[in-house]
mmCIF file of C-alpha atoms in Angstrom:
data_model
loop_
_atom_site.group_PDB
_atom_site.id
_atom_site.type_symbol
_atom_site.label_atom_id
_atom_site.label_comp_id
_atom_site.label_asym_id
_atom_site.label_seq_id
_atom_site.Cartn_x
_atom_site.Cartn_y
_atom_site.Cartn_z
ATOM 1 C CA UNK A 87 -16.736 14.061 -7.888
ATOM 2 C CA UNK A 88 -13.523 15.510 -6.062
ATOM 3 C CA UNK A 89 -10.864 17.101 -7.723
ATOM 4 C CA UNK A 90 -7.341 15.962 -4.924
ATOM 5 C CA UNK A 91 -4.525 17.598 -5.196
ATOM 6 C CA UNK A 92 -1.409 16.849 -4.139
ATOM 7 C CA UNK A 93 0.952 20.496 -4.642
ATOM 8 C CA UNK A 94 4.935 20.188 -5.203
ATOM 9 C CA UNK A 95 6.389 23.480 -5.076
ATOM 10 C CA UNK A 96 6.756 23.235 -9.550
ATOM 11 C CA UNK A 97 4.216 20.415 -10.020
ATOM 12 C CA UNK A 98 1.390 19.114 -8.688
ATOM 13 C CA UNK A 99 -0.004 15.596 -8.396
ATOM 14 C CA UNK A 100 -3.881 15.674 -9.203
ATOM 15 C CA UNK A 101 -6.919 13.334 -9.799
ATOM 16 C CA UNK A 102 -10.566 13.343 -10.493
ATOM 17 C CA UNK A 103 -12.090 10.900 -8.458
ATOM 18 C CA UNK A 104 -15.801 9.857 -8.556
ATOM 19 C CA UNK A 105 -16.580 8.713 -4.894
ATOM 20 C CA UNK A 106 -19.895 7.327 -6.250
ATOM 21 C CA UNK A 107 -18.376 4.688 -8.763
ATOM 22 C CA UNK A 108 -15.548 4.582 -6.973
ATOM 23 C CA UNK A 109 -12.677 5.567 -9.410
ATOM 24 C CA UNK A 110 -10.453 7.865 -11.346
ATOM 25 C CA UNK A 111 -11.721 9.463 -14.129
ATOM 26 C CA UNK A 112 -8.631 11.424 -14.708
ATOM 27 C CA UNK A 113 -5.009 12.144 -13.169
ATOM 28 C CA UNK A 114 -1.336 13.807 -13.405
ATOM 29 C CA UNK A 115 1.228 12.569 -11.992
ATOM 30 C CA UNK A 116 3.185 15.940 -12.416
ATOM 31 C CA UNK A 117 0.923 18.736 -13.553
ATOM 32 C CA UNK A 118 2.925 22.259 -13.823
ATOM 33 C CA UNK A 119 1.406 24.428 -11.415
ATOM 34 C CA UNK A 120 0.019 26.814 -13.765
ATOM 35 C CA UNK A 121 -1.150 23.577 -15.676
ATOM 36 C CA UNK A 122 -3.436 22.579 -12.658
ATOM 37 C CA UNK A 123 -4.603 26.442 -12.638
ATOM 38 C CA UNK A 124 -5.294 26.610 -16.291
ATOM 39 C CA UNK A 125 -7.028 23.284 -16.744
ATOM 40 C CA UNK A 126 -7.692 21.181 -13.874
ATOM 41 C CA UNK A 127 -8.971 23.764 -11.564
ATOM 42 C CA UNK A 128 -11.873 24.898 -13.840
ATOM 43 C CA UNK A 129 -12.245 21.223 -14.933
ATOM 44 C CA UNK A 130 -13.209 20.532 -11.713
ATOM 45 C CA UNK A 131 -15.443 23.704 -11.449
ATOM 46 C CA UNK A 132 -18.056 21.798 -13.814
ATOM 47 C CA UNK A 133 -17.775 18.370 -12.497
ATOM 48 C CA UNK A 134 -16.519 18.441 -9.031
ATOM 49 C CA UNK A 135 -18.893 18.540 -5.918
ATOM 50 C CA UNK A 136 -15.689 19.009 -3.713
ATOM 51 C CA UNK A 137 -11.768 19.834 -4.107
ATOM 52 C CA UNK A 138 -9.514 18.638 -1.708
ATOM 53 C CA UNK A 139 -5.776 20.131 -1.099
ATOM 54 C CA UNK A 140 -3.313 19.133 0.668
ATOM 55 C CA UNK A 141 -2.181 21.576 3.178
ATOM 56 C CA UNK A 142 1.919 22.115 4.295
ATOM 57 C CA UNK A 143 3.111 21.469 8.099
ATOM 58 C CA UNK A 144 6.121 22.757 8.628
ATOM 59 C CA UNK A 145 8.263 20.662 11.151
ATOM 60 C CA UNK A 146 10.987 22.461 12.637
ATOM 61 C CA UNK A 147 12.577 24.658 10.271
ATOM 62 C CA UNK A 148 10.441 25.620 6.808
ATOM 63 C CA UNK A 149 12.776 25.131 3.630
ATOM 64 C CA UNK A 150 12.587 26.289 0.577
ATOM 65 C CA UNK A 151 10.168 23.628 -1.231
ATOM 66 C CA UNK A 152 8.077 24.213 1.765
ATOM 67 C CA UNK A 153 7.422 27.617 1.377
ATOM 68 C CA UNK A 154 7.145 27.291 -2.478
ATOM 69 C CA UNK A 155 4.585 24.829 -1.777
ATOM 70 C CA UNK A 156 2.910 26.574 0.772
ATOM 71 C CA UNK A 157 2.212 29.433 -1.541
ATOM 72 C CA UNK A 158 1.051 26.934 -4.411
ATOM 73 C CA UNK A 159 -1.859 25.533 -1.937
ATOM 74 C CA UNK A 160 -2.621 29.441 -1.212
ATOM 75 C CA UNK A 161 -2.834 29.694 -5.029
ATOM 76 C CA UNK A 162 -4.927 26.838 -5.360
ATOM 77 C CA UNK A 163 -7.198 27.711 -2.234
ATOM 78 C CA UNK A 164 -8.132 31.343 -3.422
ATOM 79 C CA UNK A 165 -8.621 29.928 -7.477
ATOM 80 C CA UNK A 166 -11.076 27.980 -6.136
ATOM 81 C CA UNK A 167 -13.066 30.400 -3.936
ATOM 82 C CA UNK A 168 -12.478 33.313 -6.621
ATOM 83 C CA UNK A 169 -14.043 31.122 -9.048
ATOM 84 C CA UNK A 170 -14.719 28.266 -8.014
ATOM 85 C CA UNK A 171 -18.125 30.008 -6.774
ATOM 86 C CA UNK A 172 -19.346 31.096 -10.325
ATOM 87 C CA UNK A 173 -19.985 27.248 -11.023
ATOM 88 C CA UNK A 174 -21.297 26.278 -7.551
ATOM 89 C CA UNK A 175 -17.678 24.936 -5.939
ATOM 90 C CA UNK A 176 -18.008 26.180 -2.624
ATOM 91 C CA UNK A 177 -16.931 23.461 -0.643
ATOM 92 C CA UNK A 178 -13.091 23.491 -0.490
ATOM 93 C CA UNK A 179 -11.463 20.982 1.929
ATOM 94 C CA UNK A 180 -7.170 21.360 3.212
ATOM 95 C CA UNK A 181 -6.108 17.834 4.726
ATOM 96 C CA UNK A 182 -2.881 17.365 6.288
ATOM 97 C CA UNK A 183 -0.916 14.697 5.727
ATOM 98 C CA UNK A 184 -1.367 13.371 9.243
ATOM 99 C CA UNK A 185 -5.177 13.555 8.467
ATOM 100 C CA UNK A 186 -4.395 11.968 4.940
ATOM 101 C CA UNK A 187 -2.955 9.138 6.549
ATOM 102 C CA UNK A 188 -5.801 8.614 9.672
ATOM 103 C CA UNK A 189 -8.466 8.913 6.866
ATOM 104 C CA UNK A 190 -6.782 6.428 5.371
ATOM 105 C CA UNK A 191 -6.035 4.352 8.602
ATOM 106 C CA UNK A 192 -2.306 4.172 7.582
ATOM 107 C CA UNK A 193 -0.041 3.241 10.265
ATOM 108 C CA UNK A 194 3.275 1.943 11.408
ATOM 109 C CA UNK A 195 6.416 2.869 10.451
ATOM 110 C CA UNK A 196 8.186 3.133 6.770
ATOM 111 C CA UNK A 197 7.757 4.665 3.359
ATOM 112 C CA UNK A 198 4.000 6.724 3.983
ATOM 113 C CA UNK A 199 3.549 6.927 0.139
ATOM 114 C CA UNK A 200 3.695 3.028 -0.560
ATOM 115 C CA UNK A 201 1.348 2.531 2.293
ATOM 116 C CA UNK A 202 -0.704 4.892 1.076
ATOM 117 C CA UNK A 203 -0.741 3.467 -2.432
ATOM 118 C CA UNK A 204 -1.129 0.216 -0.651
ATOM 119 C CA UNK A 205 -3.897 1.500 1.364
ATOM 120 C CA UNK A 206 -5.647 2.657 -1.681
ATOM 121 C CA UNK A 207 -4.846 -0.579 -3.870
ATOM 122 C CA UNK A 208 -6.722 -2.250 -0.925
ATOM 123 C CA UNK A 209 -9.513 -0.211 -0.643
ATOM 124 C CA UNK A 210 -9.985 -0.465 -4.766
ATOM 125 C CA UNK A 211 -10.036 -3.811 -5.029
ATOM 126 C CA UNK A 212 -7.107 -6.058 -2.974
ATOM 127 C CA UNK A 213 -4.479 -6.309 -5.429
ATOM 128 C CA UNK A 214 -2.274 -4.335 -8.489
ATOM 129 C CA UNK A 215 -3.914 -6.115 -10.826
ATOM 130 C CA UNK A 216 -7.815 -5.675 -9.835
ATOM 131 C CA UNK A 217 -7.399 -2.046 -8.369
ATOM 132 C CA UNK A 218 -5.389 -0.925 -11.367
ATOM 133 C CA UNK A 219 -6.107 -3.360 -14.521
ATOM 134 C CA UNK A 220 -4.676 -3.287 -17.745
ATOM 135 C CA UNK A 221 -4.890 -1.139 -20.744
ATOM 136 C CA UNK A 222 -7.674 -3.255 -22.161
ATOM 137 C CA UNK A 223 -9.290 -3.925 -18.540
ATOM 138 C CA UNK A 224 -9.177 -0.624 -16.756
ATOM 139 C CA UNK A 225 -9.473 -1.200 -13.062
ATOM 140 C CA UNK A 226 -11.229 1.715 -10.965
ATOM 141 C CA UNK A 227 -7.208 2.966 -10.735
ATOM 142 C CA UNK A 228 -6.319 2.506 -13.795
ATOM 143 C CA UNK A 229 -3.736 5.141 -14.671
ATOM 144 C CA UNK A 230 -2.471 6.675 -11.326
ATOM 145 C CA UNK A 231 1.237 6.641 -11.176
ATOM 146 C CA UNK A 232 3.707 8.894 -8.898
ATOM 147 C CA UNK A 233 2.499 11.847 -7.358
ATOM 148 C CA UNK A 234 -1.153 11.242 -8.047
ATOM 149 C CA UNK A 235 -1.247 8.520 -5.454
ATOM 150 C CA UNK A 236 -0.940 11.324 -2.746
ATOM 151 C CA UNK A 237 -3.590 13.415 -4.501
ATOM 152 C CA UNK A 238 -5.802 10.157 -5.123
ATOM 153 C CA UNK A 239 -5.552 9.457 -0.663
ATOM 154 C CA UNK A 240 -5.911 13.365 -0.598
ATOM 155 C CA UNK A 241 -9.308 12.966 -2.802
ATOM 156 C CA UNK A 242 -10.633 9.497 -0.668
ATOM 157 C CA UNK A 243 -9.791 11.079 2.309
ATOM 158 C CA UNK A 244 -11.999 14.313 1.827
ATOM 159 C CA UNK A 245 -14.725 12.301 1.525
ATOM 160 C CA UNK A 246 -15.199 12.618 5.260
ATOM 161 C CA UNK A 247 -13.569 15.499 5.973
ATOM 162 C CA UNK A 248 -15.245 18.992 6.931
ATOM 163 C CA UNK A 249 -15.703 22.249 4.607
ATOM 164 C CA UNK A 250 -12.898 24.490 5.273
ATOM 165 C CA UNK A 251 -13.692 26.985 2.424
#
């Protein structure tokens, strides 16, 4: 399992994704940051093999957001090694967008979320419908909406990404 997370500088996009089966077994589309500190965080401490963050680059000039949300990934990165050790989390992984979107092979130009979401519609099973389902036929995305699209590429990307923790 890997725990992606996708930080905002207030919430947080995150999802529980079981690279074996190949779907989400839970996600937020806007988690309060204490929220994802509180409960998914040590949720993931007793099923997750791996959590993934996304990392901030600045570009140019840092705003405010950015530095808000470079401080929630900080948060998020020393939870997990604080704790995260007591229940055998050790391996932490911070992606970049840019290595987000290679993972992902996403390329060319226009909105990177909706490729991503496309990308990951693709890779789950070609369309909406079969990647996503229906309340009565869950697809393996069944349930991912807004910002846990980021931390869903976030999660399939760490899958070969290297330890950083």
């Amino acid at each position: 399992m890997i725990l992606g997370i996708d930080p905002g500088p207030v919430t947080c996009g995150a999802v529980l994704y079981d690279e074996t089966a190949r779907r989400v077994s839970s996600s937020s589309s806007a988690a309060p940051v204490d929220e994802v500190l509180d409960h998914w965080l040590p949720a993931a401490w007793d099923a997750a093999d791996v959590i993934a963050i996304e990392r901030v680059q600045a570009q140019g000039v840092a705003g405010g957001d950015i530095i808000r949300t470079a401080e929630v990934v900080g948060r998020l990165w020393q939870a997990t090694l604080d704790h995260g050790v007591d229940y055998g989390v050790v391996d932490v992984r911070l992606l970049y967008r840019r290595e987000v979107l290679a993972a992902l092979d996403v390329t060319g130009r226009g909105n990177r979320d909706a490729l991503v979401r496309a990308r990951l519609i693709e890779m789950h099973g070609g369309t909406k419908k079969a990647a996503q389902g229906t309340k009565k036929a869950r697809g393996p995305l069944y349930g991912v909406s807004g910002h846990a699209w980021s931390a869903l590429g976030v999660a399939v990307a760490a899958q070969g990404a290297g330890r950083v923790g």
